[in-house]
Amino acid sequence: MTTSKQLEQLLELQARARLGGGQDKIDKQHAQGRLTARERIDLLLDPGSFEEFDRFKTHRCRNFGMEKTVFPGDGIVTGHGTVGGRIVYVYAQDFTVLGGSLSETMAEKICKLLELAMKNGAPVIGLNDSGGARIQEGIESLAGFSDIFLRNVMASGVVPQVSAILGPCAGGAVYSPALTDFIVMERMNSYMFLTGPKVVKSVCHEDVTTEELGGADMHSSKSGVCDYAAESTADAIAYIKRLLSFVPQNNLETAPILPCADPTERTSAALRAIVPDNTNAAYDMKQVILETVDDGDFFEIKENFAPNIIVGFARYNGVSVGIVANQPAYLSGVLDIDSSVKGARFVRFCDCFNIPLITFVDVPGFLPGTFQEYGGVIRNGAKMLYAYAEATVPKITVITRKAYGGAYCVMSSKHLRGDVNYAWPSAEVAVMGSRGAVEVLYSRQAKAAADPKAFLAEKEAEYQETVSNPYVAAERGYVDDVIDPATTRARVIRALSLTRNKRDVNPAKKHGNIPL
Ligand code: HXC
C-alpha cells in the first residue's frame, strides 16, 4: 500500500524538480523576457498531454564542488505529449540549471528520447537554451554531445526532427540542431555560433556583435542555418506546430490528409495574365502558388534566404505537398549556390517523408561568374540535380515560362523521373533565351548585315517561334501536356491522384554520394 507519507515525498520531489535551478533563476529568466523549459513545453503541447521522463535523474559530477549543485532532472526536461492529437517527443533545456549546459546525464536523457522516437515513429522537438558543454564535466560532456549527434544522424530520415533556439546556443550545442531537419530561432533572445564575439576578436581581429555573428536575422537570411526567425517564443512554437501539421509522423507513413472545402476543379483566370508579355519582365511566382493551393494557404520555409527559389508546404485537395518554385521576382529566379542548396535540402526532406513534390519552373539557368564558380556553383548546383534525380516521391512539374539549359534538366524534368510534367503556353523550353542564342549563332552574320539590329531581331523571332516554346518538348513527350494556366489547380490535383500509389525504388546501395 502506498502511504500518505510516500505520496507526500513524491509530491515534494516533483515540486523540487519543477523548480529547476530555483525560483531566483526562474525570476531571472522571466526578467530577460524568456520562458522556462516547462513553460515552453506547455506552449507546445496539447493541454494536459505532457508525460515527463527522468525527472529525478541527476548529474554524477563531483568535480569543482558540483556535489552541492545537484538538481532533480538536471538541466533538461524531457518527455512526450501530443500536438494536435499526434504524439511528439520533446526536450527543453533548462537554463535555470547551470545555464542549461550539457552534462553526461542530460545527454543520456536526450538519447533515450531519440531512441524512443525512432522506435515508436514520432517526431522529436528540441527546445534549446544552453551554454554548451558543461565545463566542470569536460570529456563526459563532449562524449554526451557525440552520443546525441550519432542519434540525430540515425534518426535523420526516420522521424522528423525540429529544433527551436530560444536562448544562447554555442560551441557543440549548435551541431545537434544543425543535424535536425528544421531550425526556428527566436529574434532578439537567441543566437547560434561556434564561438562568441570575444574569441572572434582575439582570433580573427574582427569586431562583431552577438546579433551580427549569430542572431536569428543573420541565420535566416545570410547563412541559411535557420528556417524561420520568430518574433517571440509563442511565434516560434506556433511555427513548429504548423510545420508538424504538414508532415507525417515517420518515414513509413504519409502526412495527414485534411478535409478540403476548396473545389478541386476551381479555375483561376488570373493565372492566364500573370506571365508578362515581355519575357524578361518579373512576376511573383508566389501568386501562382497561392492561386492554386487549397484556400491560398502556403507555409513557406527559409523565406528570407535565397529568395530566388521558393520552398514550402501546402495542400492540394487536402494532400500535403512540398512546393519548389523558381522566383522570377528575385534575381530572375536564377539558380545559384544558395538557392541550389536550399532547394536540394527541401527536396530531400520531402523525399524522406513521402511528401509529393510540386515544382513550378521559371528559370533562366545557373548564375555564371567568378563569385559563383569560386564558391562551387558546380558542386552545389549538382546537389539540386542529385536531390531531384534520387527522389522517388510523386514529382509533378509545371513550367510557367523559362526552362533554360541545365536548369531545365534540374527542375524536376522528365529526364529526372518527373511523373507528370505540364507546361503553360507561355513556356520556353530551350538551351538558352532567344537573345543569347541568336548572339551566339549569328553575331558574325549580323556584323555583315545591312541593318544588324533588324537582322538579329528577325533571327530572334525565328528562334522564339522554332525552339523557344513548349511544343518542341511536348512533341518529344518531355512535357506531357500544354495546359491552360487557369486549370493548373485541377491538373495538379489529378496528377497527385494519379501518382498516389506510386512505387519507385533506387538501386540497392549503402548510400549515395551527394556532392557535399
Ligand atoms: C557550466 C555554465 C556554462 C557551461 C553557463 N553556465 N555556461 N556552467 N558550463 N558551459 C552557468 C554559469 O556559470 C551561470 O551559473 C549560469 O550558467 C548562467 O550563466 P550566465 O553566464 O550567468 O548567463 P548569461 O550572462 O546569460 O550568459 C550565458 C552564456 C554564458 C552566454 C551562455 O554563460 C557563456 O558564455 N557560457 C559559456 C559558453 C561556452 O563557451 N560553452 C562551452 C562551449 S564548447 P550561476 O551558478 O552563476 O548561475 C562546447 C564544446 C562541445 O560546447 C563540442 C561538442 C562537439
XYZ file of C-alpha atoms and ligand atoms in Angstrom:
571
model
C 0.000 0.000 0.000
C 1.203 3.485 -0.809
C 1.210 5.544 2.368
C 0.319 9.206 2.549
C 3.900 9.873 3.647
C 5.200 8.252 0.487
C 2.783 10.327 -1.581
C 3.904 13.465 0.206
C 7.502 12.629 -0.566
C 6.647 12.090 -4.218
C 4.822 15.413 -4.415
C 7.697 17.184 -2.722
C 10.247 15.706 -5.115
C 8.044 16.575 -8.075
C 7.742 20.149 -6.805
C 11.517 20.368 -6.430
C 12.006 19.102 -9.971
C 9.503 21.678 -11.248
C 11.598 24.465 -9.704
C 14.639 23.581 -11.825
C 17.576 25.730 -10.707
C 15.423 27.621 -8.184
C 12.905 30.455 -8.061
C 15.617 33.137 -8.256
C 16.894 31.674 -11.513
C 13.344 31.391 -12.864
C 12.759 35.055 -11.999
C 15.981 35.975 -13.814
C 14.863 34.049 -16.877
C 11.490 35.829 -16.830
C 13.158 39.214 -16.315
C 15.028 38.639 -19.565
C 11.735 38.037 -21.349
C 12.397 34.305 -21.613
C 10.185 31.420 -20.578
C 11.318 28.432 -18.553
C 11.736 24.990 -20.087
C 8.414 23.783 -18.660
C 6.526 26.879 -19.791
C 7.853 26.329 -23.300
C 6.736 22.702 -23.295
C 3.294 23.794 -22.089
C 3.057 26.187 -25.043
C 3.937 23.426 -27.489
C 1.848 20.505 -26.308
C -1.882 19.913 -26.125
C -3.038 20.816 -22.600
C -2.519 18.017 -20.109
C -0.754 15.732 -22.596
C 2.801 16.031 -21.269
C 4.372 12.995 -19.605
C 7.840 13.529 -18.264
C 10.743 11.087 -18.289
C 13.691 11.098 -15.920
C 12.545 13.990 -13.816
C 14.601 12.698 -10.908
C 17.752 11.990 -12.869
C 20.759 13.969 -11.621
C 24.298 14.577 -12.790
C 27.117 12.476 -11.372
C 29.882 15.066 -11.486
C 31.788 15.595 -8.249
C 34.470 17.981 -9.567
C 34.688 21.641 -8.584
C 32.133 21.308 -5.757
C 29.451 20.086 -8.144
C 28.081 17.756 -5.466
C 26.487 20.908 -4.000
C 24.654 21.847 -7.169
C 22.525 18.821 -7.875
C 19.041 19.436 -9.255
C 16.422 16.755 -9.985
C 16.167 16.353 -13.736
C 19.431 18.275 -14.203
C 19.396 20.941 -16.920
C 16.764 19.444 -19.165
C 13.094 18.471 -19.193
C 12.259 15.536 -21.463
C 9.150 13.548 -22.286
C 6.314 13.179 -24.724
C 2.892 14.612 -25.380
C 0.665 15.481 -28.295
C 0.424 18.343 -30.755
C -2.963 18.464 -32.440
C -3.593 14.976 -31.057
C -0.433 13.483 -32.611
C 2.401 12.164 -30.451
C 5.689 14.050 -30.298
C 8.791 13.592 -28.192
C 10.099 16.809 -26.707
C 13.049 18.082 -24.758
C 13.607 21.560 -23.355
C 16.949 22.661 -21.990
C 16.572 24.378 -18.637
C 18.765 27.463 -18.478
C 17.990 27.873 -14.770
C 20.175 24.828 -14.060
C 23.802 25.748 -14.724
C 22.850 27.662 -17.850
C 21.347 24.574 -19.475
C 24.921 23.377 -20.004
C 25.087 19.809 -21.239
C 26.043 17.144 -18.717
C 26.581 13.459 -19.351
C 23.217 12.657 -17.764
C 21.422 15.311 -19.823
C 22.853 13.691 -22.919
C 21.539 10.337 -21.717
C 18.076 11.850 -21.350
C 18.138 13.233 -24.902
C 19.500 9.972 -26.326
C 16.758 7.978 -24.616
C 14.189 10.276 -26.185
C 15.689 9.994 -29.658
C 15.795 6.216 -29.434
C 12.171 6.008 -28.309
C 11.115 8.396 -31.050
C 12.834 6.248 -33.671
C 11.396 3.029 -32.281
C 7.871 4.382 -31.948
C 7.901 6.597 -35.027
C 7.139 10.084 -33.776
C 8.778 13.493 -34.361
C 11.295 14.985 -31.936
C 11.119 18.638 -30.976
C 14.140 20.157 -29.223
C 13.754 23.462 -27.389
C 17.321 24.701 -26.989
C 18.684 27.186 -24.465
C 22.138 26.138 -23.366
C 25.638 27.354 -22.579
C 27.061 24.291 -24.385
C 29.307 21.634 -22.893
C 29.225 21.620 -19.078
C 32.665 22.889 -18.328
C 33.000 21.071 -14.985
C 32.397 17.694 -16.654
C 34.844 18.103 -19.508
C 35.167 14.973 -21.600
C 31.952 13.405 -20.254
C 30.037 16.312 -21.669
C 31.811 16.034 -25.013
C 31.058 12.323 -25.067
C 27.422 13.177 -24.349
C 27.291 15.605 -27.271
C 28.777 12.965 -29.544
C 26.200 10.411 -28.397
C 23.446 12.877 -29.267
C 24.953 13.651 -32.682
C 25.053 9.948 -33.519
C 21.392 9.516 -32.635
C 20.393 12.674 -34.518
C 22.009 11.150 -37.584
C 20.407 7.737 -37.036
C 17.007 9.407 -36.618
C 17.500 11.551 -39.732
C 15.038 10.405 -42.374
C 13.269 8.133 -39.875
C 11.363 10.725 -37.848
C 11.109 14.482 -38.411
C 13.389 16.433 -36.070
C 12.765 20.107 -35.352
C 14.853 22.492 -33.246
C 13.846 25.769 -31.677
C 16.651 28.026 -30.497
C 15.246 30.113 -27.671
C 18.402 31.302 -25.937
C 22.149 31.004 -26.349
C 23.450 28.111 -28.373
C 27.215 27.988 -28.567
C 30.002 25.560 -29.271
C 28.937 21.957 -29.676
C 25.362 22.911 -28.828
C 24.838 24.211 -32.358
C 25.605 20.933 -34.053
C 22.748 18.862 -32.723
C 20.203 21.396 -34.078
C 22.216 21.571 -37.301
C 21.682 17.831 -37.758
C 17.906 18.179 -37.435
C 15.502 18.914 -40.276
C 14.354 22.416 -39.358
C 15.630 25.199 -37.106
C 13.489 28.040 -35.793
C 15.208 30.858 -33.893
C 13.652 33.476 -31.670
C 14.688 37.006 -32.696
C 16.366 39.130 -30.002
C 16.740 36.343 -27.453
C 18.675 33.658 -29.253
C 21.907 33.129 -31.103
C 23.923 30.299 -32.598
C 27.643 30.382 -33.175
C 30.700 28.213 -32.794
C 32.383 30.768 -30.618
C 31.358 34.200 -29.397
C 32.433 37.748 -30.305
C 35.281 37.846 -27.752
C 37.067 34.845 -29.237
C 36.313 36.087 -32.747
C 38.006 39.365 -31.818
C 41.107 37.681 -30.439
C 41.463 35.061 -33.183
C 40.184 36.897 -36.267
C 40.608 40.548 -35.116
C 37.003 41.157 -36.105
C 34.613 43.385 -34.196
C 31.177 41.863 -34.337
C 28.123 41.881 -32.120
C 26.391 38.745 -30.872
C 23.430 39.544 -33.092
C 25.581 40.082 -36.189
C 27.567 36.933 -35.542
C 24.791 34.506 -34.784
C 21.394 36.172 -34.444
C 18.164 34.921 -35.971
C 18.092 37.613 -38.660
C 21.579 36.706 -39.833
C 20.958 32.949 -39.820
C 17.598 33.229 -41.567
C 18.894 35.485 -44.357
C 22.662 35.025 -44.790
C 23.844 31.614 -43.588
C 20.615 29.708 -44.174
C 21.173 27.829 -40.908
C 17.752 28.880 -39.651
C 14.425 28.306 -41.404
C 12.416 30.959 -39.621
C 13.185 33.960 -37.402
C 10.318 34.077 -34.918
C 9.173 37.274 -33.207
C 8.649 35.519 -29.878
C 8.662 32.106 -28.233
C 4.931 31.839 -28.932
C 5.584 32.608 -32.599
C 8.375 30.008 -32.768
C 6.158 27.353 -31.211
C 3.230 28.245 -33.483
C 5.560 27.820 -36.485
C 6.611 24.359 -35.283
C 3.004 23.274 -34.765
C 2.061 24.400 -38.266
C 5.097 22.662 -39.699
C 4.152 19.416 -37.966
C 0.669 19.582 -39.484
C 2.181 19.105 -42.965
C 4.495 16.193 -42.202
C 3.957 12.540 -41.338
C 4.969 11.024 -38.019
C 7.750 8.977 -39.592
C 9.183 7.694 -42.870
C 6.719 4.792 -43.100
C 3.632 6.989 -43.017
C 2.152 9.708 -45.159
C 1.117 13.128 -43.909
C -2.464 13.508 -42.685
C -4.993 14.252 -45.431
C -7.305 17.056 -44.342
C -10.876 17.642 -45.498
C -10.846 20.193 -48.314
C -13.634 22.703 -48.966
C -11.783 24.405 -51.836
C -13.221 22.941 -55.092
C -10.756 20.643 -56.834
C -11.810 21.917 -60.285
C -11.580 25.568 -59.267
C -10.141 27.571 -62.160
C -8.163 30.758 -61.846
C -8.384 33.138 -64.812
C -5.814 35.381 -63.088
C -3.123 32.825 -63.951
C -3.618 33.475 -67.684
C -2.460 37.050 -67.165
C 0.331 36.508 -64.670
C 3.243 35.935 -67.063
C 4.154 39.314 -68.632
C 4.379 39.725 -72.427
C 7.983 40.834 -72.053
C 9.818 37.591 -71.492
C 12.389 39.313 -69.293
C 9.901 41.051 -67.029
C 9.455 39.855 -63.466
C 6.329 38.481 -61.834
C 5.678 36.959 -58.446
C 5.667 33.148 -58.509
C 4.107 33.158 -55.035
C 0.910 34.372 -56.709
C 0.900 31.232 -58.855
C 1.285 29.095 -55.737
C -1.376 30.965 -53.783
C -3.863 30.800 -56.681
C -3.565 27.037 -56.997
C -3.181 25.541 -53.490
C -6.073 24.802 -51.121
C -7.539 28.017 -49.682
C -4.475 30.015 -50.763
C -2.640 28.582 -47.770
C 1.123 28.304 -48.290
C 3.619 27.652 -45.468
C 6.971 28.958 -46.612
C 10.318 27.677 -45.348
C 13.505 29.798 -45.408
C 11.567 32.766 -46.823
C 14.436 35.222 -46.331
C 17.291 33.027 -47.556
C 17.956 32.734 -51.303
C 14.538 34.148 -52.265
C 15.234 33.311 -55.913
C 13.832 29.913 -55.026
C 10.667 29.382 -53.010
C 10.175 26.248 -50.924
C 7.394 25.330 -48.543
C 4.382 23.212 -47.785
C 0.791 23.452 -48.949
C -2.126 21.154 -49.692
C -3.973 20.173 -52.847
C -7.349 18.608 -52.124
C -6.148 18.095 -48.554
C -2.963 16.257 -49.572
C 0.209 17.698 -48.092
C 2.847 18.582 -50.716
C 6.254 20.201 -50.846
C 6.435 23.086 -53.298
C 9.647 24.160 -55.000
C 9.398 27.162 -57.301
C 11.783 29.498 -59.046
C 11.038 33.130 -58.186
C 11.373 35.398 -61.259
C 10.788 38.396 -58.979
C 14.244 37.920 -57.399
C 17.406 37.625 -59.498
C 15.144 36.424 -62.340
C 14.722 33.137 -60.470
C 18.271 32.092 -61.344
C 19.793 29.020 -59.716
C 22.888 29.899 -57.727
C 24.794 28.288 -54.864
C 22.397 29.261 -52.081
C 19.184 28.545 -53.956
C 20.512 25.149 -55.059
C 21.406 24.141 -51.531
C 18.077 25.436 -50.211
C 16.103 23.607 -52.888
C 18.063 20.363 -52.635
C 17.711 20.109 -48.882
C 13.969 20.672 -49.091
C 13.534 18.122 -51.886
C 15.417 15.551 -49.805
C 13.288 16.223 -46.728
C 10.119 15.681 -48.742
C 11.524 12.515 -50.271
C 12.494 11.154 -46.824
C 8.961 11.614 -45.589
C 6.791 10.635 -48.551
C 5.652 14.158 -49.334
C 4.917 14.649 -53.067
C 6.835 17.435 -54.799
C 5.190 20.094 -56.930
C 7.714 22.147 -58.911
C 6.899 25.449 -60.624
C 9.580 26.329 -63.149
C 10.659 29.700 -64.468
C 14.437 29.658 -64.504
C 16.896 31.317 -66.869
C 19.741 28.972 -65.875
C 22.588 28.824 -63.404
C 24.214 32.090 -62.329
C 27.627 32.492 -64.000
C 30.665 34.441 -62.813
C 33.752 34.107 -60.672
C 31.906 34.592 -57.385
C 29.721 31.612 -58.121
C 32.431 29.472 -59.703
C 34.878 30.089 -56.845
C 32.121 29.245 -54.397
C 31.486 25.960 -56.174
C 28.283 26.525 -58.109
C 29.104 23.307 -59.978
C 29.305 21.236 -56.796
C 26.352 22.999 -55.183
C 24.164 23.063 -58.256
C 24.804 19.339 -58.539
C 23.104 18.916 -55.155
C 19.848 20.031 -56.697
C 20.294 17.638 -59.621
C 21.137 14.833 -57.253
C 18.197 15.509 -54.958
C 15.612 15.572 -57.743
C 17.122 12.576 -59.511
C 17.174 10.437 -56.405
C 13.692 11.430 -55.164
C 11.092 8.697 -55.613
C 8.047 10.551 -54.272
C 5.464 11.724 -56.839
C 7.006 14.589 -58.809
C 4.712 16.977 -60.645
C 6.129 19.851 -62.651
C 4.553 22.965 -64.129
C 6.709 25.096 -66.434
C 5.240 28.581 -66.444
C 7.871 30.324 -68.559
C 11.619 29.769 -68.873
C 13.176 26.351 -68.540
C 16.601 27.020 -69.973
C 19.680 24.886 -70.207
C 20.943 22.885 -67.239
C 18.276 24.456 -65.092
C 15.629 22.805 -67.307
C 17.202 19.431 -66.580
C 17.391 20.128 -62.853
C 13.906 21.356 -62.125
C 12.075 18.039 -61.880
C 12.335 17.370 -65.597
C 11.008 14.207 -67.217
C 14.599 13.017 -67.509
C 14.997 13.028 -63.708
C 11.880 10.881 -63.372
C 9.317 13.653 -63.251
C 5.962 11.826 -63.178
C 3.671 14.423 -64.693
C 5.177 17.418 -66.473
C 2.941 20.246 -67.619
C 3.807 23.462 -69.414
C 1.833 26.638 -69.870
C 1.580 28.036 -73.426
C 3.994 30.770 -72.304
C 6.694 28.173 -71.557
C 10.070 28.462 -73.255
C 11.924 25.171 -73.074
C 15.291 25.724 -74.722
C 19.034 25.649 -74.293
C 19.023 29.378 -73.613
C 16.982 32.526 -74.142
C 16.417 33.747 -77.705
C 18.635 36.850 -77.346
C 21.623 34.850 -76.078
C 21.122 32.077 -78.610
C 20.938 34.457 -81.561
C 24.023 36.334 -80.394
C 25.987 33.087 -80.282
C 24.684 31.763 -83.586
C 24.546 34.919 -85.736
C 26.940 37.563 -84.399
C 29.260 37.178 -87.393
C 26.403 37.392 -89.927
C 24.866 40.328 -88.035
C 28.055 42.342 -88.434
C 27.869 41.824 -92.183
C 24.148 42.629 -92.398
C 22.952 46.000 -93.701
C 20.921 46.522 -90.503
C 22.465 44.315 -87.781
C 19.758 45.184 -85.245
C 16.911 44.270 -87.577
C 18.751 41.120 -88.647
C 19.153 39.964 -85.039
C 15.536 40.837 -84.211
C 14.359 38.732 -87.149
C 16.548 35.803 -86.082
C 15.356 36.159 -82.507
C 11.731 35.931 -83.602
C 12.615 32.893 -85.693
C 14.333 31.209 -82.718
C 11.379 32.034 -80.462
C 8.961 30.567 -82.980
C 11.024 27.442 -83.666
C 12.556 26.487 -80.358
C 11.550 28.761 -77.514
C 8.096 27.386 -76.806
C 6.623 24.355 -75.038
C 5.756 22.411 -78.164
C 9.173 21.076 -79.145
C 9.433 19.475 -75.689
C 5.805 18.329 -75.905
C 6.433 16.715 -79.305
C 9.075 14.529 -77.692
C 6.947 13.733 -74.636
C 9.247 15.635 -72.276
C 6.192 17.686 -71.436
C 3.066 15.563 -71.004
C 0.650 18.324 -71.858
C 0.468 22.029 -72.530
C -2.293 23.306 -70.282
C -4.474 26.363 -69.847
C -2.891 28.148 -66.836
C -6.370 28.681 -65.385
C -6.740 24.920 -64.921
C -3.436 24.378 -63.109
C -5.017 23.534 -59.752
C -7.290 20.881 -61.214
C -4.464 19.367 -63.261
C -2.078 19.189 -60.297
C -4.780 17.561 -58.180
C -5.460 14.989 -60.878
C -1.738 14.281 -61.213
C -1.485 13.810 -57.448
C -4.376 11.412 -57.507
C -2.788 9.519 -60.411
C 0.515 9.131 -58.566
C -0.944 8.377 -55.128
C 0.199 4.766 -55.192
C 3.463 5.409 -56.984
C 6.185 2.842 -56.337
C 9.686 3.645 -57.437
C 12.950 2.408 -55.995
C 16.588 3.280 -56.394
C 19.221 0.550 -56.802
C 20.314 -1.156 -53.574
C 23.334 0.607 -52.133
C 24.770 1.598 -48.785
C 24.085 5.226 -49.593
C 24.736 7.526 -52.494
C 27.452 10.165 -52.526
C 25.681 13.509 -52.899
C 28.198 16.221 -53.870
C 28.598 17.925 -50.487
C 28.817 25.164 -16.874
C 27.706 27.113 -17.288
C 28.040 27.033 -18.654
C 28.806 25.920 -19.083
C 26.871 28.799 -18.361
N 26.985 28.239 -17.148
N 27.526 28.097 -19.294
N 28.097 26.184 -16.405
N 29.173 25.001 -18.164
N 29.144 25.760 -20.366
C 26.436 28.691 -15.899
C 27.081 29.968 -15.400
O 28.225 29.677 -14.645
C 25.960 30.535 -14.548
O 25.964 29.850 -13.318
C 24.723 30.132 -15.267
O 25.089 29.052 -16.120
C 24.167 31.226 -16.158
O 25.222 31.722 -16.931
P 25.496 33.292 -17.064
O 26.830 33.427 -17.680
O 25.228 33.964 -15.784
O 24.345 33.697 -18.092
P 24.422 34.753 -19.254
O 25.048 36.013 -18.802
O 23.037 34.809 -19.806
O 25.389 34.126 -20.352
C 25.046 32.880 -20.974
C 26.230 32.369 -21.817
C 27.494 32.290 -20.921
C 26.464 33.310 -22.975
C 25.820 31.002 -22.347
O 27.184 31.623 -19.712
C 28.614 31.564 -21.593
O 29.326 32.157 -22.411
N 28.809 30.321 -21.231
C 29.900 29.505 -21.764
C 29.638 29.136 -23.214
C 30.653 28.188 -23.713
O 31.775 28.601 -24.047
N 30.339 26.897 -23.660
C 31.262 25.828 -23.979
C 31.240 25.696 -25.481
S 32.339 24.484 -26.005
P 25.495 30.530 -11.959
O 25.704 29.484 -10.939
O 26.336 31.741 -11.795
O 24.060 30.870 -12.167
C 31.380 23.234 -26.391
C 32.144 22.069 -26.910
C 31.252 20.973 -27.304
O 30.233 23.283 -26.254
C 31.818 20.301 -28.504
C 30.996 19.116 -28.889
C 31.394 18.692 -30.258
